[in-house]
CSV table of C-alpha atoms in Angstrom, one decimal:
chain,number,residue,atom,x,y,z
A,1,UNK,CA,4.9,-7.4,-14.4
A,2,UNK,CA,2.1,-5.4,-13.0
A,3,UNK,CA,0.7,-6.7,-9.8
A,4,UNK,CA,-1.7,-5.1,-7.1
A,5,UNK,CA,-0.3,-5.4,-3.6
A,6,UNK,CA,-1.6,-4.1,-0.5
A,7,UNK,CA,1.5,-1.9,0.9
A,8,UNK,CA,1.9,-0.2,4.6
A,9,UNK,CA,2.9,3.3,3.9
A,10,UNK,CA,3.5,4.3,7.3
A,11,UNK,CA,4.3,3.3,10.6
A,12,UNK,CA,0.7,2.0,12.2
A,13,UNK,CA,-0.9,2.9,8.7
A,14,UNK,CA,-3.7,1.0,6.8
A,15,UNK,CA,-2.9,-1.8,4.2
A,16,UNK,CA,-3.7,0.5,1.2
A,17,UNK,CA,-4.0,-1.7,-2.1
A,18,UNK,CA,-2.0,-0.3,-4.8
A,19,UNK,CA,-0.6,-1.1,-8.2
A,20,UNK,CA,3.0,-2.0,-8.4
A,21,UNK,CA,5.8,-3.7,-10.6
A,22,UNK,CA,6.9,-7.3,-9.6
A,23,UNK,CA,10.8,-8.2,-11.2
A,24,UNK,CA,11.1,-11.5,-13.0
A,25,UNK,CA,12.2,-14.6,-11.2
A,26,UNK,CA,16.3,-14.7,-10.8
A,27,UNK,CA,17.4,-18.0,-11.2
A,28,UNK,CA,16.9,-19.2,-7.6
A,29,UNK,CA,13.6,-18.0,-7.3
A,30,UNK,CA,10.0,-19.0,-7.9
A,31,UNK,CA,6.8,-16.5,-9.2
A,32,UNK,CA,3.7,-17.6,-7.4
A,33,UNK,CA,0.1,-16.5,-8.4
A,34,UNK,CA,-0.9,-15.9,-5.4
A,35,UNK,CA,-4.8,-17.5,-4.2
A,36,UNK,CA,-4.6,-17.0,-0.4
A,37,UNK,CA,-2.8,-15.2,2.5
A,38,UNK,CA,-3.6,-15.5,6.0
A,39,UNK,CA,-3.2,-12.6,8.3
A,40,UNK,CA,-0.9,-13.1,11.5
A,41,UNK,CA,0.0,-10.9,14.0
A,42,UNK,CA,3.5,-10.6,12.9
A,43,UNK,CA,2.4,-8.6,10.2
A,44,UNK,CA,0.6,-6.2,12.6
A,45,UNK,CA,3.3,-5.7,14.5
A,46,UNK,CA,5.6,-4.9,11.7
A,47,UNK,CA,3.1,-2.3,10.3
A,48,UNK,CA,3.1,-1.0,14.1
A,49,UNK,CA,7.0,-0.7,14.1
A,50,UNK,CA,7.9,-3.2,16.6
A,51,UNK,CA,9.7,-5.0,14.2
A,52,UNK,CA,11.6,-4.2,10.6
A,53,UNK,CA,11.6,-3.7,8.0
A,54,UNK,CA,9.9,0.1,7.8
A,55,UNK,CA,7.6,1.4,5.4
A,56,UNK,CA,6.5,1.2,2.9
A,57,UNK,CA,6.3,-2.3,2.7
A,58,UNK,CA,4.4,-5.3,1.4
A,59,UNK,CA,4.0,-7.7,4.2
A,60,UNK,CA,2.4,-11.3,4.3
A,61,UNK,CA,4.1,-14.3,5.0
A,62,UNK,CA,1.7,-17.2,4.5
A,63,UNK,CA,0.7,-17.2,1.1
A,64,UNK,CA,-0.3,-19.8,-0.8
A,65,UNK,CA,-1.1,-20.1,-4.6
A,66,UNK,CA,0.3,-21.6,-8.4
A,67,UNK,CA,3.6,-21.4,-9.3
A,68,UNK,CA,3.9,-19.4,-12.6
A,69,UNK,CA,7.3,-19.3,-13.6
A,70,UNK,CA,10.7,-20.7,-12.0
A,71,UNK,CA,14.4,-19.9,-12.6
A,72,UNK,CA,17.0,-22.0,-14.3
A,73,UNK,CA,18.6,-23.4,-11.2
A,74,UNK,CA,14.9,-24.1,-9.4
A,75,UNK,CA,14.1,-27.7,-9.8
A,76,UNK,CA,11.9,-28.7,-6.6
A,77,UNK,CA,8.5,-27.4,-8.3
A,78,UNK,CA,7.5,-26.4,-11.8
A,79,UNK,CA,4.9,-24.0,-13.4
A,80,UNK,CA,1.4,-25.3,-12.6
A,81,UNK,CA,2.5,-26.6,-9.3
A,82,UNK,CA,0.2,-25.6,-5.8
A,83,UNK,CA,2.4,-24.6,-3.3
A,84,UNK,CA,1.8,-23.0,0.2
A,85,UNK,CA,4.5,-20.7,1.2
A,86,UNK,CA,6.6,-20.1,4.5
A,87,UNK,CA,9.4,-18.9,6.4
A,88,UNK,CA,13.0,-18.4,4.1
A,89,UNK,CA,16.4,-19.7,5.2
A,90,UNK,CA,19.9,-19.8,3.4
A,91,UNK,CA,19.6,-23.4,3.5
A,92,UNK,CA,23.8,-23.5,3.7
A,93,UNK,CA,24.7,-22.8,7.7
A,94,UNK,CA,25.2,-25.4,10.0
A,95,UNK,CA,21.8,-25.4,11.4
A,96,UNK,CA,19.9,-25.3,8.0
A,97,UNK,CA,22.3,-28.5,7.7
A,98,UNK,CA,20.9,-30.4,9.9
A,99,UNK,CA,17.1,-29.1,9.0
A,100,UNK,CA,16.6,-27.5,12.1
A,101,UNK,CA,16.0,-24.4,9.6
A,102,UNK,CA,13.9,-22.6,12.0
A,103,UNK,CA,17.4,-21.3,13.3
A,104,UNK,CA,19.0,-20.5,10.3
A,105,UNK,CA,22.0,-18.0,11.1
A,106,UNK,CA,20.7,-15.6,8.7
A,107,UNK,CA,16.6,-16.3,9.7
A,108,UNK,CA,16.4,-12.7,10.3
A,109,UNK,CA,17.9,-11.0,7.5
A,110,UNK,CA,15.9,-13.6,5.6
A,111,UNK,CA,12.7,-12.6,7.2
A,112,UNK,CA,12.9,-9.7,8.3
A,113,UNK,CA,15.2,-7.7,6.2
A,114,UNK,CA,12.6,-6.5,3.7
A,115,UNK,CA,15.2,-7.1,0.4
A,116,UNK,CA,16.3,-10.1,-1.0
A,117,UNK,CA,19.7,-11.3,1.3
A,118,UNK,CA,21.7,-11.7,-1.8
A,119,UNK,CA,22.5,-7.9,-3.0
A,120,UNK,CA,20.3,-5.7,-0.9
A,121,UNK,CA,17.2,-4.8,-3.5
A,122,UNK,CA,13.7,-5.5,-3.9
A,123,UNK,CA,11.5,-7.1,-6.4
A,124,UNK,CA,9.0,-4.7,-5.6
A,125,UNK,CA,9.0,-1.3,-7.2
A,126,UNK,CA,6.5,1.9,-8.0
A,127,UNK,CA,7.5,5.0,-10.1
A,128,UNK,CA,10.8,3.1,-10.4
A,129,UNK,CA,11.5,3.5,-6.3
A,130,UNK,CA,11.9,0.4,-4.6
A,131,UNK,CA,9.3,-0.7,-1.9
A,132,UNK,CA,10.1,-3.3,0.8
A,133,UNK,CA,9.6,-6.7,-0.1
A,134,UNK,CA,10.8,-10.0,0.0
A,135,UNK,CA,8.8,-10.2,3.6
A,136,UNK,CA,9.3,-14.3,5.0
A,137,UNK,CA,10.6,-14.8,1.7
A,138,UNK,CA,7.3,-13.9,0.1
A,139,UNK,CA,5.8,-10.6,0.4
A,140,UNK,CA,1.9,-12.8,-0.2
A,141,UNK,CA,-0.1,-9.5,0.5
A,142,UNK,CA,-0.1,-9.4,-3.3
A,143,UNK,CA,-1.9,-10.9,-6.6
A,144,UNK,CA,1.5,-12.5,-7.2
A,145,UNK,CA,5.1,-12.7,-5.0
A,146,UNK,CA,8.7,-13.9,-5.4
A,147,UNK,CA,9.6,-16.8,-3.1
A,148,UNK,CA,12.4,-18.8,-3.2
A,149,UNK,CA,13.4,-22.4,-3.6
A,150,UNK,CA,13.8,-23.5,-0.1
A,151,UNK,CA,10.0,-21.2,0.7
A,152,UNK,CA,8.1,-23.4,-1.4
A,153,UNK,CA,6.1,-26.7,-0.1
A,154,UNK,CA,3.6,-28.4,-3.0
A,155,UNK,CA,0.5,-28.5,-1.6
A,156,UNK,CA,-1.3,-32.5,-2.7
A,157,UNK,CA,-4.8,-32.7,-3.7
A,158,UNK,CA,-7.5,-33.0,-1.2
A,159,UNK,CA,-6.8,-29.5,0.7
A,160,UNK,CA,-8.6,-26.1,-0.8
A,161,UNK,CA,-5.1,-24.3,-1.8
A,162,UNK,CA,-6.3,-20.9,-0.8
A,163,UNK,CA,-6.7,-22.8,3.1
A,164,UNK,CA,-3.0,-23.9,3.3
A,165,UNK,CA,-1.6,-20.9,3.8
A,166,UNK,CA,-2.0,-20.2,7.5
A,167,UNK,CA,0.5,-24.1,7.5
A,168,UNK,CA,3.4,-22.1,6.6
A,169,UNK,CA,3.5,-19.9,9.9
A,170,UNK,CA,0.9,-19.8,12.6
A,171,UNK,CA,-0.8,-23.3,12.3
A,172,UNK,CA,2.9,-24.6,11.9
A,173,UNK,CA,3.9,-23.1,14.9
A,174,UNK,CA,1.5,-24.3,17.3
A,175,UNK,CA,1.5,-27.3,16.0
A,176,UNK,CA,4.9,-28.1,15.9
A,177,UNK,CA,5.5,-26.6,19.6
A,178,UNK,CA,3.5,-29.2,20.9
A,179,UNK,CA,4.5,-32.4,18.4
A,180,UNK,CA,8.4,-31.4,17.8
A,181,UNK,CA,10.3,-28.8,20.1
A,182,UNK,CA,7.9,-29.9,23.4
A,183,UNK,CA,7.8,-33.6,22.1
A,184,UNK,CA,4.5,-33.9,24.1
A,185,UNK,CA,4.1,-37.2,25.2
A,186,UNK,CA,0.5,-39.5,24.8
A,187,UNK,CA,-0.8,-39.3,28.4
A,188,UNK,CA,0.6,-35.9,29.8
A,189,UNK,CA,-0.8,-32.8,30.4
A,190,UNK,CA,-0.7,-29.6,28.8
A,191,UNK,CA,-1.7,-25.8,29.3
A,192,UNK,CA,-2.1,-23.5,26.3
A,193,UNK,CA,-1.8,-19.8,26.9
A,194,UNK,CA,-3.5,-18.2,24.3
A,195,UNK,CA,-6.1,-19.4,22.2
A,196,UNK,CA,-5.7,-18.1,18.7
A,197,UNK,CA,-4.7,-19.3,15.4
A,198,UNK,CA,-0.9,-20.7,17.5
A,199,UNK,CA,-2.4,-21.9,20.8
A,200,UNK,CA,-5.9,-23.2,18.8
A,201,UNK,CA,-2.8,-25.5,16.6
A,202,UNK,CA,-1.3,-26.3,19.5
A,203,UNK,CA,-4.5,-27.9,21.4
A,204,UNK,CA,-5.4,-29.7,18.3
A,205,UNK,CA,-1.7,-30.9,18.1
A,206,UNK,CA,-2.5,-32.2,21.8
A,207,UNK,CA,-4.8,-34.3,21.0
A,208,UNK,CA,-3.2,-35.8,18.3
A,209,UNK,CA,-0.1,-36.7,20.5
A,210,UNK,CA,-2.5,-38.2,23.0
A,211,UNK,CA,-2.4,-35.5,25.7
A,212,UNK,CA,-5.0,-36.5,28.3
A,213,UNK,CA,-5.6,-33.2,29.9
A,214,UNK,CA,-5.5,-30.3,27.3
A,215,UNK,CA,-5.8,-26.9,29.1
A,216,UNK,CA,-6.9,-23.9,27.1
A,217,UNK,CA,-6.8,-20.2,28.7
A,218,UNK,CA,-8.2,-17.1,26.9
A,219,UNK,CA,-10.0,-13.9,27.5
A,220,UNK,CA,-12.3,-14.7,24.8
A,221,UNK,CA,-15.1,-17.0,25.3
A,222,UNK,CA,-15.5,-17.7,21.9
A,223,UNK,CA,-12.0,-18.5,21.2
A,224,UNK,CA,-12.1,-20.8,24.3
A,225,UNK,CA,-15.8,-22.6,23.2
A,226,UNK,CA,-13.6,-23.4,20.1
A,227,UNK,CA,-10.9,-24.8,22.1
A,228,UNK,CA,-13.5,-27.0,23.8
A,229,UNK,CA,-14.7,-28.4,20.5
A,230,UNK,CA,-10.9,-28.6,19.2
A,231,UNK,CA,-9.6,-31.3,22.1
A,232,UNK,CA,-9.8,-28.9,25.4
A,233,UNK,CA,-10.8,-30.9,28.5
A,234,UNK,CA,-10.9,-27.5,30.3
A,235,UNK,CA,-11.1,-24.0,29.5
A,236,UNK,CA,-9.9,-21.0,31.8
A,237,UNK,CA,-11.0,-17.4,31.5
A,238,UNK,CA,-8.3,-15.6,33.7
A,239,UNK,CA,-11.5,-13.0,34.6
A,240,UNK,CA,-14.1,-15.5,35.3
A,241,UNK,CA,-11.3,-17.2,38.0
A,242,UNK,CA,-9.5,-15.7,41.3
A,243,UNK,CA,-5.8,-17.4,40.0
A,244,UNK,CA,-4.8,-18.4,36.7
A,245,UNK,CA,-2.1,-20.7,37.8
A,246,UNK,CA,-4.2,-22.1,40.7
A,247,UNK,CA,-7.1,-23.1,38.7
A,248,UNK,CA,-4.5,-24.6,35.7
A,249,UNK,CA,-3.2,-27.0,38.9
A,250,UNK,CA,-6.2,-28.0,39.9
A,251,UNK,CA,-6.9,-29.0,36.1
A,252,UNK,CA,-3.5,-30.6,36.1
A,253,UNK,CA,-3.4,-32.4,38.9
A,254,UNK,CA,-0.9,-30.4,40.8
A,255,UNK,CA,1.5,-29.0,37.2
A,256,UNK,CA,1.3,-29.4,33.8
A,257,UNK,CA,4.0,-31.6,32.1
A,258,UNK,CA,4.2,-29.1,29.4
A,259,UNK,CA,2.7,-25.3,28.5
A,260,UNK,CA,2.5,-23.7,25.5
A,261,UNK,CA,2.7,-19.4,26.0
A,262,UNK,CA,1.2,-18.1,22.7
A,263,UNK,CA,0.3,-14.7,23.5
A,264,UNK,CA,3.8,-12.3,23.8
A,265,UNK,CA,2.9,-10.9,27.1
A,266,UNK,CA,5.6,-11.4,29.9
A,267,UNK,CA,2.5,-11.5,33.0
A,268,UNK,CA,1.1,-14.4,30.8
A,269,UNK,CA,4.9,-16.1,30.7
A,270,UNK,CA,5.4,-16.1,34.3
A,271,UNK,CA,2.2,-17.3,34.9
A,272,UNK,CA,2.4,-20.3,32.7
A,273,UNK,CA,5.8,-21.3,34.0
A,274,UNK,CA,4.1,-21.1,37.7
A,275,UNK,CA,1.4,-23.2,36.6
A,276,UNK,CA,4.2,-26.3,35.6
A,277,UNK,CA,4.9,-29.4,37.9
A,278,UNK,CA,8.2,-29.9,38.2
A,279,UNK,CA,10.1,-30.9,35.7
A,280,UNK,CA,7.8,-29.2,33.5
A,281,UNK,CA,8.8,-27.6,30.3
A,282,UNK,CA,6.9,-24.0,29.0
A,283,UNK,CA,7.4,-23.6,25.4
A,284,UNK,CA,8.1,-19.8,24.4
A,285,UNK,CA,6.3,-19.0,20.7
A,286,UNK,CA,4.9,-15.2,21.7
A,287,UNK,CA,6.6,-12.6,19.9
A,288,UNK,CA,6.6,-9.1,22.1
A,289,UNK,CA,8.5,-6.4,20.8
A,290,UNK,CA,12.3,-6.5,21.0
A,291,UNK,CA,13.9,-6.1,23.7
A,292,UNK,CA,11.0,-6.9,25.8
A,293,UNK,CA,12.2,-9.0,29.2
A,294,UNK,CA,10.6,-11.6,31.7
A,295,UNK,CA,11.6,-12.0,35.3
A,296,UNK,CA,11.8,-15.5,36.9
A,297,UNK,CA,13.5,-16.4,40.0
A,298,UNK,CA,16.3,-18.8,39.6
A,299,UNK,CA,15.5,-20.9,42.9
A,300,UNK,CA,12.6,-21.7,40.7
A,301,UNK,CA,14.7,-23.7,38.4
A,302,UNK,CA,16.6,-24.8,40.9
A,303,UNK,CA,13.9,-26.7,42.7
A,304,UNK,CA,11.3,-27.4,40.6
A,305,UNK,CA,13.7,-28.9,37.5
A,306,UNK,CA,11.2,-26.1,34.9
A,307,UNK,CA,12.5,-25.4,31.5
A,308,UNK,CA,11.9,-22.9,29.6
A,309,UNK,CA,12.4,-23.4,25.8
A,310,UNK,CA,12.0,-21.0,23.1
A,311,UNK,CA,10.3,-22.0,20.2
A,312,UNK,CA,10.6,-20.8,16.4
A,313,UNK,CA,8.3,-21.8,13.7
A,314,UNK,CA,7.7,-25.0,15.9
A,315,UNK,CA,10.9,-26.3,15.0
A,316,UNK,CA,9.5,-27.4,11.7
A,317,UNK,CA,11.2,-28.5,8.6
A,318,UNK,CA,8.4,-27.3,6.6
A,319,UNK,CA,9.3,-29.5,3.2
A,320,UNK,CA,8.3,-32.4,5.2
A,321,UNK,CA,6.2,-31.3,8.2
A,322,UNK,CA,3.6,-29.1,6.3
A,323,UNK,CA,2.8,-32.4,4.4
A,324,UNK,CA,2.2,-34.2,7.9
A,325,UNK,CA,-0.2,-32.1,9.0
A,326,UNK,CA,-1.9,-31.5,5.7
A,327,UNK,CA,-2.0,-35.3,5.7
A,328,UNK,CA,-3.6,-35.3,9.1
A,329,UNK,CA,-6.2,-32.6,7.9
A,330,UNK,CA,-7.2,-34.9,5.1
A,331,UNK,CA,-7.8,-37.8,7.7
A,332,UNK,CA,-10.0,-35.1,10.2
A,333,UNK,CA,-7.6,-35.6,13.0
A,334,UNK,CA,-6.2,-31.4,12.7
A,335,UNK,CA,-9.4,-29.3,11.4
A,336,UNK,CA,-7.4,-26.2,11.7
A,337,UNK,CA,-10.2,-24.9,8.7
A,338,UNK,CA,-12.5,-24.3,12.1
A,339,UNK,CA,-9.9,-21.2,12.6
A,340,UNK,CA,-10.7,-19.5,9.2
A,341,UNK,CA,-12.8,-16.6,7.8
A,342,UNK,CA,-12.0,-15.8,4.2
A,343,UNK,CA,-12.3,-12.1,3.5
A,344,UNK,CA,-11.8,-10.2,-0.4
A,345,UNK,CA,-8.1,-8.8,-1.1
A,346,UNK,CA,-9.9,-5.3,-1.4
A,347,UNK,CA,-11.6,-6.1,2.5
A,348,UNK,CA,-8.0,-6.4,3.6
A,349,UNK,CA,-8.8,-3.5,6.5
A,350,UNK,CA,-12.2,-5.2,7.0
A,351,UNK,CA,-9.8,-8.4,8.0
A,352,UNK,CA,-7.1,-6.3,10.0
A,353,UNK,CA,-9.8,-5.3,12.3
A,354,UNK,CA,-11.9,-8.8,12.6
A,355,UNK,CA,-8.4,-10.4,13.7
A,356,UNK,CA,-7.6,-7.7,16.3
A,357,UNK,CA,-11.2,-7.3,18.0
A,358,UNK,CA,-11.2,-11.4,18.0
A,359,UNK,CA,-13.7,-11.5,16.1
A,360,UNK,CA,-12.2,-13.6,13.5
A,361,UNK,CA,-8.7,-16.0,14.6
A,362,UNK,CA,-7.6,-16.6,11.3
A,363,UNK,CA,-8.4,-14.2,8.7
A,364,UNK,CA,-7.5,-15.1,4.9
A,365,UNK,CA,-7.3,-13.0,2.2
A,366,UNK,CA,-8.7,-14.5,-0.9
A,367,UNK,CA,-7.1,-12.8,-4.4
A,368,UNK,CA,-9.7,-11.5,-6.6
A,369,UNK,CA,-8.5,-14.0,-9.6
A,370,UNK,CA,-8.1,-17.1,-7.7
């Protein structure tokens, strides 16, 4: 079929909306009409080369919209059905086993590979050339995408569809570092490095855990006025103080049980491990480009006890915890809606540039027919 999707033709390029061919179903997988896609910086930083796959390339990865059609062997949704869309596994190694899918052998060629795992091709094509696809499964940047079985969550009544996609990556991330890989416990503290669309989750995850002292540190005073409103009991500008970790201490009462380290920057890392009491555990989620390295003294472990834990997708099993938090939406306890700015598919640039200024945390693209 004939589909518009907004494809990155070269390395640091714009998102140039364009028309292309989208193949049928296969059997395994699922056609979504697609209502709304949030823009997260993973996609800019495969447009800007740090990761695969190369141009050009349809990105997106947190669609949501209808299911249109299904293959024979798909029986978890069914035309008609709203469904947010998120990160793909091969739902078969051990780890995928035992739902901890977030570490799925293959998550990378899943994700990352930008062709379908199986053979090596893409369901995206113009002039009969192929055009990378299949991005997280999905590919949302698009009027309509190809997900797959295990990438498909229904979405109940009583959310706007075109609002749950941002649950199948960023919001799940945060979220999920605080309430599953961190296991924050009700009366701790916590520090949140960054204080976008992740580290925004995370302090709203916080609260609902019953985290007593919720830290939030950004450059941006908006961002951190939000975080205030969000659950916050302090905010921390690192240029309006003399020491970042210092100041988080003081907040903390000496350490914070736990810290969340959102923003991919290795200064920011160290800082928020420093800033732990011991004991303390500093959730990694920041994605800097590979190959990127942090330096930490081991006699720091040593004494102090400190973990540090790295955190995909917020460990989430998104069949059952994207329901939780929608759930938690519906009942006003996670207003992760505060985040959003909805932009037109054709302002898709206009929306690039809002997220990176930080002018806008969570951008979502809203498809001209939804």
């Amino acid at each position: 079929m004939e589909i518009e999707a907004a494809v990155v033709n070269e390395t640091g390029g714009p998102f140039e909306i364009e028309r292309v061919t989208l193949d049928d179903p296969r059997a395994d997988e699922v056609l979504v009409r697609i209502v709304g896609a949030g823009i997260c910086h993973t996609d800019l930083s495969v447009r800007d080369g740090n990761y695969p796959p190369e141009p050009p390339v349809v990105l997106g990865h947190e669609g949501s919209g209808v299911v249109e059609a299904v293959g024979d062997e798909v029986t978890d949704v069914e035309p008609g059905d709203r469904v947010g869309l998120t990160f793909d596994y091969d739902d078969t190694c051990a780890n995928c086993r035992s739902k901890d899918v977030a570490y799925c052998d293959s998550f990378f060629e899943h994700n990352f590979g930008g062709e379908r795992f199986e053979d090596g091709s893409s369901p995206i094509h113009s002039d009969g050339e192929p055009i990378g696809a299949n991005f997280f499964g999905q590919s949302s940047f698009a009027t309509h995408a190809i997900a797959h079985e295990e990438n498909v969550v229904p979405v109940p009544e009583g959310i706007p569809l075109e609002l749950a996609g941002p649950l199948g990556c960023g919001v799940q991330t945060g979220a999920g570092a605080v309430m599953n890989s961190l296991d924050v416990e009700s009366g701790s503290s916590l520090v949140v490095f960054g204080a976008g669309t992740v580290g925004l989750s995370a302090v709203m995850a916080g609260q609902v855990v019953g985290a007593t002292t919720i830290v939030a540190v950004d450059l941006f005073e908006n961002r951190l006025d939000l975080a205030a409103e969000l659950g916050a009991t302090t905010t921390v500008n690192p240029e309006s103080v003399a020491d970042v970790v210092e100041t988080v201490r003081e907040a903390t009462d000496g350490g914070a049980d736990y810290a969340v380290e959102s923003t991919g920057v290795t200064a920011v890392l160290r800082q928020a491990f420093d800033s732990l009491a011991k004991l303390g555990t500093v959730g990694v989620v920041g994605a800097p480009p590979l190959g990127t390295e942090v330096s930490l003294d081991v006699n720091d472990f040593v004494t102090t006890g400190r973990s540090v834990r790295g955190v995909a997708e917020g460990d989430s099993y998104p069949k059952e915890f994207i329901p939780t938090l929608v759930e938690l939406y519906r009942q006003g306890r996670f207003p992760f809606d505060e985040l959003v700015e909805y932009y037109d598919f054709e302002a898709i640039e206009d929306a690039v540039a809002a997220s990176e200024s930080g002018e806008t945390i969570k951008p979502i693209l809203r498809m001209s027919d939804a």
